[in-house]
XYZ file of C-alpha atoms in Angstrom:
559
model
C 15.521 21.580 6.329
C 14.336 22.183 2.655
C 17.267 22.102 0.035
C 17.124 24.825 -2.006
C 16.341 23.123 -5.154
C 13.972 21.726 -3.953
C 12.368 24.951 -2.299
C 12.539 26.284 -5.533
C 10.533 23.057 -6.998
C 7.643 23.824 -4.381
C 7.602 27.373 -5.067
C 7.127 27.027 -9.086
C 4.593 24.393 -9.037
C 2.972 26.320 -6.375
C 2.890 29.542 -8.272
C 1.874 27.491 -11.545
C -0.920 25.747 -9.494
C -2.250 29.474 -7.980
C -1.488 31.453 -10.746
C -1.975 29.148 -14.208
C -3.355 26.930 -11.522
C -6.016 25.109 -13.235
C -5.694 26.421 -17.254
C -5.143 23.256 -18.493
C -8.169 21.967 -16.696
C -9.444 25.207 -17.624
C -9.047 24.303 -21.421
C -11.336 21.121 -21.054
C -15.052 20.788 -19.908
C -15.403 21.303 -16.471
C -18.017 19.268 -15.810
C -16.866 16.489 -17.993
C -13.320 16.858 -16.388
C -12.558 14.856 -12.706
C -9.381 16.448 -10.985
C -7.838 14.969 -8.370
C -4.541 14.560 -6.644
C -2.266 12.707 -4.231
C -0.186 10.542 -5.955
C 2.093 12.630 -8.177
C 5.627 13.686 -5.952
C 7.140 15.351 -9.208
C 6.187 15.585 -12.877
C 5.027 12.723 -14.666
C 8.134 11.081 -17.073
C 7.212 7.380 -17.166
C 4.453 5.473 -18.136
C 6.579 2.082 -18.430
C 4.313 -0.524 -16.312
C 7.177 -2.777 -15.561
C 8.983 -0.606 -13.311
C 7.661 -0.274 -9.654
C 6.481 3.589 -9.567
C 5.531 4.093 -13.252
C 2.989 7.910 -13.599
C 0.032 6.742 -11.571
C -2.994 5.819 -13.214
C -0.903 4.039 -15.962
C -1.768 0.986 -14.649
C -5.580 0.628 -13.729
C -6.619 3.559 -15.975
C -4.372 1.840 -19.292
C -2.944 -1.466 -18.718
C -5.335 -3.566 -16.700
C -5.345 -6.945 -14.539
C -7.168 -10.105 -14.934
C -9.360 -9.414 -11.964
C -9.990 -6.732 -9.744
C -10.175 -7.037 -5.458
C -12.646 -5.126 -3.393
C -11.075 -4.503 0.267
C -14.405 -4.103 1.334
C -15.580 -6.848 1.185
C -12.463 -9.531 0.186
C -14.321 -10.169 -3.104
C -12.896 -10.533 -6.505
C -14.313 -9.610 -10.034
C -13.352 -11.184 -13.215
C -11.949 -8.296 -15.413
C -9.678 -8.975 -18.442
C -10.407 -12.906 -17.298
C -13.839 -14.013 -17.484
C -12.506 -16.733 -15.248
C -10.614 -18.519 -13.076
C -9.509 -21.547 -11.779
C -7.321 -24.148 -9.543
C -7.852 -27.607 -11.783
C -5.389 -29.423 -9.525
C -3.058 -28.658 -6.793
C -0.551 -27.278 -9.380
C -2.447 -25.643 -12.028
C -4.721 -22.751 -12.634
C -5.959 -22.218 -15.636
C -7.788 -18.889 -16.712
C -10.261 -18.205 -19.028
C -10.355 -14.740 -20.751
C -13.234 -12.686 -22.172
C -13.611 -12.358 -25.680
C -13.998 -9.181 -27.948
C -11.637 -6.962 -25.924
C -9.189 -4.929 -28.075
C -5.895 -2.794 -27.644
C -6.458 1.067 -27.913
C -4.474 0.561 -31.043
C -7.015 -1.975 -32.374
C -4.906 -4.807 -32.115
C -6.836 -7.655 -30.428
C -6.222 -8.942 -26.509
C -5.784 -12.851 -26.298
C -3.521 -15.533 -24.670
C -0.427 -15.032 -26.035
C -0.183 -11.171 -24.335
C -0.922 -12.863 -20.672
C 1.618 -15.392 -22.087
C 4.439 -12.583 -22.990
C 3.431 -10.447 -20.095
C 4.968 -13.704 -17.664
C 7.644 -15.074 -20.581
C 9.242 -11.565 -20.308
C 9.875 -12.054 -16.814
C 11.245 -15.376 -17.407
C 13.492 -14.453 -19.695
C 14.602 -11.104 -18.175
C 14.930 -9.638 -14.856
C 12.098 -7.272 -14.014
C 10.085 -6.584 -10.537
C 7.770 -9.504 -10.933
C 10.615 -11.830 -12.456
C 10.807 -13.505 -8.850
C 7.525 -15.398 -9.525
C 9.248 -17.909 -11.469
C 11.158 -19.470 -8.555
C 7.680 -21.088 -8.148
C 6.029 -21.087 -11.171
C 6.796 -23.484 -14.051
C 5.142 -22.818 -16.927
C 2.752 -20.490 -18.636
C 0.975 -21.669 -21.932
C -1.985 -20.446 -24.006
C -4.478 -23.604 -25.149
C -6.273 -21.500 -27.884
C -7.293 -18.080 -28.104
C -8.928 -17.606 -25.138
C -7.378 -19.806 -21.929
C -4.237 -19.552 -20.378
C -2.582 -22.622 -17.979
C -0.536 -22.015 -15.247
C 1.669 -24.880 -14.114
C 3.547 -24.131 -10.669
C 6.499 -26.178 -9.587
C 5.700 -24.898 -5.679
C 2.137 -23.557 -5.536
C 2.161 -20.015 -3.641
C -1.735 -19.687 -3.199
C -1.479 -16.645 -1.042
C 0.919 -15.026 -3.557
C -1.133 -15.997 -6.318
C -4.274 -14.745 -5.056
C -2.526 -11.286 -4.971
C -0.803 -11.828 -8.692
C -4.105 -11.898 -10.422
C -5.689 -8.194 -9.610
C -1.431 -6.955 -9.254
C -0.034 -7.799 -12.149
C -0.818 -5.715 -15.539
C -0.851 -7.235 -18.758
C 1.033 -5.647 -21.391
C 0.621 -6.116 -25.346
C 3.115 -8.749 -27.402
C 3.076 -7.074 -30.838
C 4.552 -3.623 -28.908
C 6.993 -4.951 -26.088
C 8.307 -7.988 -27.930
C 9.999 -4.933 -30.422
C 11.911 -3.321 -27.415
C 15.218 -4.604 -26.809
C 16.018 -6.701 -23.612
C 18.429 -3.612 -22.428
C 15.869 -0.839 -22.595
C 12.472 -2.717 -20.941
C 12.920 -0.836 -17.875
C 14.218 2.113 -19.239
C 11.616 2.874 -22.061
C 9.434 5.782 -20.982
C 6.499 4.062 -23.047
C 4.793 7.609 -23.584
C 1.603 7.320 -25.325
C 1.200 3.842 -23.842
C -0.711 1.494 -25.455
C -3.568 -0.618 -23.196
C -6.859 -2.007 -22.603
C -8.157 0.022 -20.239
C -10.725 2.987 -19.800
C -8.632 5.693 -20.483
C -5.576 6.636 -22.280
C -2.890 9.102 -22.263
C -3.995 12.670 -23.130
C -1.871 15.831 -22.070
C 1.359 15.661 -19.626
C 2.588 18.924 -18.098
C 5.466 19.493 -14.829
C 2.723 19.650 -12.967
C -0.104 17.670 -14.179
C -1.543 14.319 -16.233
C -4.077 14.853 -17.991
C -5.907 11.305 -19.122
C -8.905 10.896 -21.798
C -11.566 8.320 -21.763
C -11.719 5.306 -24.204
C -14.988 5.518 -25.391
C -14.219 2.233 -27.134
C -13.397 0.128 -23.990
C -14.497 -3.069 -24.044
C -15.830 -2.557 -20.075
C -18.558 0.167 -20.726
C -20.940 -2.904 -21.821
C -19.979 -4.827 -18.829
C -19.327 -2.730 -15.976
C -20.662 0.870 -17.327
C -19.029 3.661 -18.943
C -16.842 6.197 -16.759
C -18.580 9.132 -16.412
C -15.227 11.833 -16.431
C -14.884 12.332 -19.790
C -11.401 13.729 -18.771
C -8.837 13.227 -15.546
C -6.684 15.602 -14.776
C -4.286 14.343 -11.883
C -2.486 17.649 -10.120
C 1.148 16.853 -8.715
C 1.050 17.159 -4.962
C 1.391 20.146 -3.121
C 1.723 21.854 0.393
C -0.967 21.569 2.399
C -2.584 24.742 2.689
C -2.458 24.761 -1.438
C -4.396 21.641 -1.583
C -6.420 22.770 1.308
C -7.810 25.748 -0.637
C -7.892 24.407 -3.530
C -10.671 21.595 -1.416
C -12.096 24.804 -0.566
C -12.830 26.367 -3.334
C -14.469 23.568 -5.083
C -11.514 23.184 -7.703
C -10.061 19.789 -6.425
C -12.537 16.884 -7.079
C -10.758 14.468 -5.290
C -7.365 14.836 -2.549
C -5.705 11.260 -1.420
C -3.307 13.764 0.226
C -2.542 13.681 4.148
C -4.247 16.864 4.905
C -4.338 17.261 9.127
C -7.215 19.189 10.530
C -9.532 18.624 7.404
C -12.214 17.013 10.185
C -12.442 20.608 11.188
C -13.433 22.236 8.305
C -15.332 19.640 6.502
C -18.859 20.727 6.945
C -18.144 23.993 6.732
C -16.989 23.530 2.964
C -19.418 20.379 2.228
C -16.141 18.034 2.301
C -16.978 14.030 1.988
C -15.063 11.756 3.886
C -15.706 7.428 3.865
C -17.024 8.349 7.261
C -18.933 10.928 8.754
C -17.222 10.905 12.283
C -13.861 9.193 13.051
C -11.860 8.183 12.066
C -13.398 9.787 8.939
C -10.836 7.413 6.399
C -10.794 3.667 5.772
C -7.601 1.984 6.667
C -4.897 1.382 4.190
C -1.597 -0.041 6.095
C -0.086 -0.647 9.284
C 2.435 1.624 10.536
C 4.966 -0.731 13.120
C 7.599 -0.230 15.796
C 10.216 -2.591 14.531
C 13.158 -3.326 16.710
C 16.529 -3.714 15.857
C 16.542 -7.403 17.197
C 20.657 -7.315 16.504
C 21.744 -4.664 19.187
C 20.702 -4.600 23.042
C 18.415 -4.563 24.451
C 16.038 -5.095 21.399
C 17.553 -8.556 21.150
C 15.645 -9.272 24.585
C 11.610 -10.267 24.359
C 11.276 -8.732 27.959
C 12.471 -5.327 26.644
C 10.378 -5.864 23.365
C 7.318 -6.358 25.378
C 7.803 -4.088 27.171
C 7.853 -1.119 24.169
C 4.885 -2.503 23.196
C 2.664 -1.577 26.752
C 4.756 1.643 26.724
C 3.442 2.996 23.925
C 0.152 4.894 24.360
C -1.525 4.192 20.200
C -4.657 6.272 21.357
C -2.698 9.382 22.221
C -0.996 9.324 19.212
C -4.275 8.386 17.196
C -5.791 11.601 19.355
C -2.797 13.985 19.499
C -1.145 13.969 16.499
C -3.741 12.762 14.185
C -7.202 14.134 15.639
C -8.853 11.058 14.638
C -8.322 10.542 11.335
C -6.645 6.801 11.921
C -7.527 3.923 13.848
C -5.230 2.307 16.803
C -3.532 -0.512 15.617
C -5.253 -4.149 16.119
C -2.193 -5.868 18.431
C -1.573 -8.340 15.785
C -1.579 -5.362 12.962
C -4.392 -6.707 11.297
C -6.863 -5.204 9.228
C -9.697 -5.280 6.692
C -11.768 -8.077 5.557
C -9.343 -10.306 3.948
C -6.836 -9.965 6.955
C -9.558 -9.773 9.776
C -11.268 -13.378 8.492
C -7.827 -14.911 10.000
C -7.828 -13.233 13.550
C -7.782 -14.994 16.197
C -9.493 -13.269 19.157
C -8.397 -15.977 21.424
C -4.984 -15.126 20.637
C -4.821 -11.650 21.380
C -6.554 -11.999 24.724
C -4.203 -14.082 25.974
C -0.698 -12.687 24.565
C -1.756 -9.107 23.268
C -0.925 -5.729 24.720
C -2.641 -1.812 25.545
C -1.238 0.933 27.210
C -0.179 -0.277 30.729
C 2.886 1.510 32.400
C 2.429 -0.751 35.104
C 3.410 -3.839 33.434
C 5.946 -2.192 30.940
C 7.603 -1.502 34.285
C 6.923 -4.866 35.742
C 8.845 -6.519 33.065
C 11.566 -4.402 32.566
C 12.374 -4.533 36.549
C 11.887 -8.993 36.352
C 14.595 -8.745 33.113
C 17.204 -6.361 35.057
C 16.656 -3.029 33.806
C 16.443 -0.644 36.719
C 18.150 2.771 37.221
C 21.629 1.162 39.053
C 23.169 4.958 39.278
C 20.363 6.905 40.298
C 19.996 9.578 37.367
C 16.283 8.864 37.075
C 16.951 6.692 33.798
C 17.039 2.757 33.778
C 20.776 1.240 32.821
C 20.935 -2.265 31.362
C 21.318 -5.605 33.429
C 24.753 -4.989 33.710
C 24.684 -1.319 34.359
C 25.488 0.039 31.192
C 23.675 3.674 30.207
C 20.732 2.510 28.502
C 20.263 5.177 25.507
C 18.234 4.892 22.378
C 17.090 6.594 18.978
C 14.099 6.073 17.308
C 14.165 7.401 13.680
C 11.372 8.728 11.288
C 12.049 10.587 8.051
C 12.672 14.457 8.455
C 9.576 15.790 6.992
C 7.171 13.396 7.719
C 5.552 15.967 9.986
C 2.753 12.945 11.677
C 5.594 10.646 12.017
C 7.731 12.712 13.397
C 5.143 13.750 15.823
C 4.322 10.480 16.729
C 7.532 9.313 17.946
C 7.824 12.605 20.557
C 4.934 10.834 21.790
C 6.754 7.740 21.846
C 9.671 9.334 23.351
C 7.388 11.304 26.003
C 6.239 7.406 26.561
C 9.170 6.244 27.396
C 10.610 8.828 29.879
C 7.457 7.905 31.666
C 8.956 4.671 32.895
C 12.412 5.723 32.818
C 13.499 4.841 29.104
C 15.683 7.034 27.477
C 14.655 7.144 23.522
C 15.698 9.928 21.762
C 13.974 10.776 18.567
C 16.091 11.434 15.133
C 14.631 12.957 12.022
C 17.326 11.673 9.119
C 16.480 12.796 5.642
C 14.544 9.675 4.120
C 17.630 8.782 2.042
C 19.977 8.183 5.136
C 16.089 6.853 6.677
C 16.402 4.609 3.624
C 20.263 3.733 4.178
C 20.263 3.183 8.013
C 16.930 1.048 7.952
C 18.422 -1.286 4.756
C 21.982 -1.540 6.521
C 20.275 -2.495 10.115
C 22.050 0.950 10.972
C 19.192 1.917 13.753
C 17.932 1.166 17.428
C 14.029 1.574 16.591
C 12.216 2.855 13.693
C 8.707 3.497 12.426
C 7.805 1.634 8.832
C 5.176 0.345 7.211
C 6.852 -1.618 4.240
C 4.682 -3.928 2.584
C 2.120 -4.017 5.280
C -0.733 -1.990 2.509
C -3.952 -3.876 2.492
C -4.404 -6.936 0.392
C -6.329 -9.974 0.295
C -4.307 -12.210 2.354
C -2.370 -11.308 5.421
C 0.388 -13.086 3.945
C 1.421 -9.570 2.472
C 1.750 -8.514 6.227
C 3.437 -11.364 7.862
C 6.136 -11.314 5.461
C 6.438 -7.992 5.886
C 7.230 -8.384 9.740
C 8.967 -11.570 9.486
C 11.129 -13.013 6.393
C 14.611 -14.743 6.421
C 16.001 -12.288 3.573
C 17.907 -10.930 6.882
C 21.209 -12.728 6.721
C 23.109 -10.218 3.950
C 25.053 -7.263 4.930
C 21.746 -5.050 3.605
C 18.094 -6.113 4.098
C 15.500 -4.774 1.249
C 12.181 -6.705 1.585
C 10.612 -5.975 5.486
C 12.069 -7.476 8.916
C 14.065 -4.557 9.296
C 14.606 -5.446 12.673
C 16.405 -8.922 11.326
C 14.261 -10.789 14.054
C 15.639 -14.343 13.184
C 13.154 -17.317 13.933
C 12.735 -20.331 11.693
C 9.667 -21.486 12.919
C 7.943 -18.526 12.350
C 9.024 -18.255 8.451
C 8.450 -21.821 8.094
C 4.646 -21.351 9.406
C 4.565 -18.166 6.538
C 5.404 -20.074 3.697
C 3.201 -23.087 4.522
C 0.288 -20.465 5.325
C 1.181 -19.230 1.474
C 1.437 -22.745 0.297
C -1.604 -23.909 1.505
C -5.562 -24.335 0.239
C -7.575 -25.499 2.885
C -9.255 -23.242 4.798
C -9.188 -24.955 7.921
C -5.527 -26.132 7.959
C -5.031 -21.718 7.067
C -6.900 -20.987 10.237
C -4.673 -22.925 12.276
C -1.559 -21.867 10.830
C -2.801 -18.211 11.226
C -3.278 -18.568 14.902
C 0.165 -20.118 15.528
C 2.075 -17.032 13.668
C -0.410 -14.529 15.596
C 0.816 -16.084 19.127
C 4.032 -16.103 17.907
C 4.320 -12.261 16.800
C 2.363 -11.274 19.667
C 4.668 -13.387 22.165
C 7.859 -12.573 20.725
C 7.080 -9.152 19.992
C 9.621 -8.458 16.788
C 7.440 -5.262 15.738
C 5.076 -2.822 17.587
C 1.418 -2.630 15.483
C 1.107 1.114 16.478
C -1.696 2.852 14.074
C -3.285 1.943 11.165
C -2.658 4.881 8.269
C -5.345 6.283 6.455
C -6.615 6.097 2.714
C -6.599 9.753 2.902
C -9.579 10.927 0.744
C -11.535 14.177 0.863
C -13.721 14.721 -1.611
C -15.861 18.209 -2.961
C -19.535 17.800 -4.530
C -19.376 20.692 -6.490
C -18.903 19.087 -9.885
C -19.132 15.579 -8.962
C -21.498 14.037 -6.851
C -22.451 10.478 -5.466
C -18.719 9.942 -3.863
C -18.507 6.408 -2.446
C -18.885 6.109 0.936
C -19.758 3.929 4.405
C -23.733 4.531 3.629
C -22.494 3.372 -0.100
C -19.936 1.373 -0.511
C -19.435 0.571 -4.459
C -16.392 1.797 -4.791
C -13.144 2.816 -3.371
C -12.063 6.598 -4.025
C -7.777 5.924 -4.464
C -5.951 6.936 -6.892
C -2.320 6.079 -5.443
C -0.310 4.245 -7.833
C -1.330 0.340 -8.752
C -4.364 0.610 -6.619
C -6.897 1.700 -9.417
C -8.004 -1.776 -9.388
C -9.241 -1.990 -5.822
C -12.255 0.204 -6.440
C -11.171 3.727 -8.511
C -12.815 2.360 -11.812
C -15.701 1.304 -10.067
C -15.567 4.944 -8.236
C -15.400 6.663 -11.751
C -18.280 4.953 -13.047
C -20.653 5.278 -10.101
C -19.720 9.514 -9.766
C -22.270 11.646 -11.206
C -21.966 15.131 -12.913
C -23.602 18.074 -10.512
C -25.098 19.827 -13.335
C-alpha cells in the first residue's frame, strides 16, 4: 500500500506534470530543448558529486572522468586524459589534455586529479576505499599525473578511470572536512558540456557550455537545453511518449512493444527484446539457513526456475534470459567460457530439479503433496521482492508457481523496500531477488564480487553475497582475477570461478534487466540504435559517460 504522503507526492507532481506539465520546458525553445526522464525519484536537492546518488546528470553532464567506456563494444576513449598508461607493474601514469578550463574559467591540470584522490585520503568519502591499494598520487608538471599502487587492482582500476569524477582544487579545498558530503554544491562548478540552469520539485533543467573544451574534439551537443522530468506513473509517462512531449523515457514502461509503431516509438531494437541489457537480476540463497546451505537444494532452484516464462509472462519480451553464469555484454562475454557452462550449467528441467532433490532426501515423508526436509521437517520458504516493484513481484509468483510444480513450498513476500533493505543486509531472508552491483561494466570483476565477497562475517552484510555463501577459494580466485594483467593467466582464472559459481550454485542468474529506453522523433531525430550504434541513450545517474554525451551530440533537431 501507498502511504499517504506519499500518495499525495504522486498526485501533485502528477497534476503539475498534466496541468503546468511542461511550462518550464514551455518557456525555452522547443526544438533546442531535449526532455527526458527516468532517473529523478523526487526533486532534485544535491548536486554534491562525492556522495553516491548526487541529481543525475551532475556527473557526466558537469564534472567529468578521465575516459569514457563504450559497453558496446568494451572500448575506451581518452576524455579529460589524453592518455594513459601502466609503466610498470605498479604504476600508471596519465597524461591529460591541455587547454581545458573550469566553467568558472579557472584552468583544469594535475593538481585537481591530484585533490580529487588526496581528499579521499585524507577523509572518508565513497571512493576513500581505493587507498587500501593505492599508494600514492603525484602530479610531474602540469599535465601528467603518476599513480603508484602498493597492491595493483587492474580490474578495479580499469573501472576507476571512466567512474570516478574529477572535482576542482581552488573550490573544494575551501569546504571544511565536516561538510564535504553534506554541501549541496548548487550551481556546481565543472568541466563538462553543460551546467546547471533551472531546478524545480519536479524538474532539472541543464544549459549547454558553449565554451566546453569537447565541442572541438568530440562535437558540440546539439540540445541547447535538457530538461530532465522527475519520474512518474506509468500511464503519465506513457502519454506523455504519446504525445510527442517526452524526448527520451529510461523508465520501466510494460507493454510499450505494443504501442510502439503505432506512436513512431524507437527502441535499441526493433523486435525483442527491444532494450540492451544493463544488469543481472539473481536468485541468491540464504546459504546460512536450511536447506539453502545444501548445493543439491541450490541446484536444484536453479532447473526449477522457468527464466523464459518469466522473460515471456511478466515482461513480454522486453529482457533477455539470463546467461547461466550471469554474464553479459562485451567486456563480460570476452571471459565466458562455453565449455564451462555445457558441462555444469542449468535450463528449465523439472525432471532433474526433482532428481536431485529426491538423491539429497527431500521427498514428501507425510503425504500432504509438499516435500519435508531429510529429516522430515515441513519444508516452507519465502522469497522476498520489494512491495511495489510490480515486475519483480510478478516474477517471483512465477517462481513460486515453479516451485509447487515439484512440490516446493515458496511463498512469496512483498516487504516495503526499507524492511527489503533491512532483512537482505541482516541475512534476515530464505531467498530473495537482487541485482546489487551486478550493472554492466568493463570487467566482470564488478559481477563476481557482487555474487561472491568475504565482507559476510559481520552481524550486517552491505556490499553483495547476500546469501553469505562462504568459500575461500572462490574469493581468492576474485582478487587474483583483479590483480592480474595477463590476458591469458585472466582467461584461466575466469573459467575456474565460472565452474565454481555454476557448480556450487550460491545465486540463480534469472533475467537480465533492461536499459529501458523509448524514444519519440518528433523533435529529435537520429536516436542511437542496433542499425547505429554511436551512442548509448541513458541518462540514469553516473552512467552519462557510457554513451549519453556521445548520444547528445549525434541527435539531430526535426525541424
Amino acid at each position: 500500500m501507498i502511504n499517504v504522503g506519499k500518495k499525495v507526492l504522486i498526485l501533485t507532481l502528477a497534476f503539475l506534470f498534466l496541468v503546468g506539465g511542461m511550462s518550464l520546458a514551455q518557456d525555452l525553445p522547443r526544438e533546442e530543448t531535449l526532455v527526458v526522464s527516468g532517473a529523478m525519484w523526487g526533486p532534485p536537492s544535491t548536486w554534491n558529486i562525492l556522495i553516491p546518488n548526487p541529481t543525475p546528470g551532475t556527473g557526466g553532464l558537469v564534472y567529468e572522468t578521465m575516459f569514457s567506456y563504450n559497453p558496446l563494444d568494451n572500448t575506451y576513449t581518452p576524455w579529460l586524459a589524453k592518455s594513459g598508461e601502466w609503466v610498470s607493474e605498479n604504476e600508471y601514469v596519465l597524461n591529460l589534455r591541455e587547454g581545458i578550463n573550469w566553467t568558472d574559467g579557472e584552468e583544469f591540470n594535475a593538481e585537481d586529479v591530484v585533490f580529487t584522490y588526496e581528499i579521499a585520503k585524507e577523509n572518508s568519502i565513497m571512493y576513500s576505499p581505493v587507498w587500501k591499494w593505492l599508494q600514492s598520487v603525484e602530479a610531474e608538471g602540469d599535465y601528467t599525473v603518476r599513480f603508484t599502487f602498493s597492491e595493483p587492482h587492474y580490474a578495479e582500476w580499469n573501472a576507476e578511470l571512466y567512474e570516478r569524477y574529477i572535482i576542482p582544487e581552488h573550490i573544494w579545498s575551501d569546504i571544511p572536512s565536516g561538510e564535504l558530503i553534506t554541501r549541496t554544491m548548487k550551481d556546481p562548478v565543472g568541466t563538462g558540456p553543460y551546467t546547471a540552469r533551472e531546478v524545480g520539485q519536479d524538474r532539472m533543467v541543464w544549459e549547454r557550455n558553449d565554451n566546453w573544451w569537447g565541442n572541438d574534439v568530440f562535437g558540440q551537443p546539439k540540445p541547447k537545453y535538457l530538461v530532465d522530468l522527475v519520474n512518474q506513473s506509468n500511464n503519465v509517462v506513457m502519454g506523455m511518449l504519446m504525445k510527442g512531449e517526452l524526448d527520451l523515457s529510461n523508465n520501466f514502461i510494460p507493454g510499450v512493444q505494443k504501442i510502439k509503431d503505432q506512436f513512431g516509438l524507437k527502441t535499441w531494437y526493433e523486435e525483442e527484446p527491444y532494450m540492451l541489457s544493463w544488469n543481472t537480476a539473481n536468485l541468491y540463497m540464504n546459504t546460512t539457513r536450511k536447506p539453502m546451505g545444501d548445493v543439491n537444494f541450490r541446484r536444484a532452484m536453479a532447473f526449477m526456475v522457468n527464466k523464459e516464462s518469466i522473460v515471456e509472462r511478466v515482461y513480454g519480451g522486453l529482457v533477455k534470459a539470463a546467461n547461466p553464469t550471469g554474464l553479459f555484454g562485451e567486456g563480460w562475454l570476452k571471459y565466458l567460457d562455453e565449455e564451462v557452462v555445457d558441462e555444469y550449467g542449468f535450463e528449465y528441467n523439472t525432471t532433474k530439479a526433482k532428481a536431485l532433490l529426491n538423491d539429497a532426501g527431500y521427498v514428501d515423508a507425510d503425504g500432504d503433496g509438499w516435500r519435508d526436509m531429510p529429516n522430515g521437517d515441513p519444508l516452507e520458504l519465502s522469497i522476498i521482492v520489494p512491495s511495489g516493484w510490480t515486475d519483480w513481484m510478478s516474477a517471483v509468483r512465477v517462481i513460486a508457481q515453479n516451485a509447487e510444480e515439484i512440490g516446493v513450498n515458496i511463498k512469496p513476500n512483498f516487504p516495503d523496500s526499507s524492511l527489503f533493505d533491512n532483512k537482505r543486509f541482516n541475512k534476515d531472508f530464505d531467498m530473495l531477488i537482487a541485482n546489487f552491483q551486478t550493472t554492466l561494466s568493463s570487467t566482470p570483476f564488478d559481477y563476481w564480487n557482487g555474487v561472491a565477497n568475504e565482507n559476510i562475517n559481520g552481524k550486517t552484510i552491505s556490499n553483495g553475497n547476500w546469501g553469505a555463501y562462504d568459500n575461500p577459494e572462490l574469493f581468492e580466485l576474485i582478487d587474483e582475477f583483479n590483480m592480474t594483467r595477463n590476458e591469458t593467466r585472466k582467461q584461466e582464472i575466469a573459467s575456474k570461478i565460472q565452474r565454481i559459481l555454476l557448480k556450487d550454485m550460491p545465486t540463480v542468474p534469472l533475467w537480465h534487466n533492461g536499459l529501458w529506453a523509448q524514444q519519440t522523433t518528433n523533435n529529435w531525430t537520429n536516436w542511437p540504435s542496433e542499425d547505429k550504434p554511436y551512442g548509448v541513450p541513458v541518462t540514469w545517474g553516473n552512467a552519462y559517460q557510457l554513451g549519453m554525451i556521445d548520444t547528445l551530440i549525434g541527435i539531430k533537431p526535426a525541424k
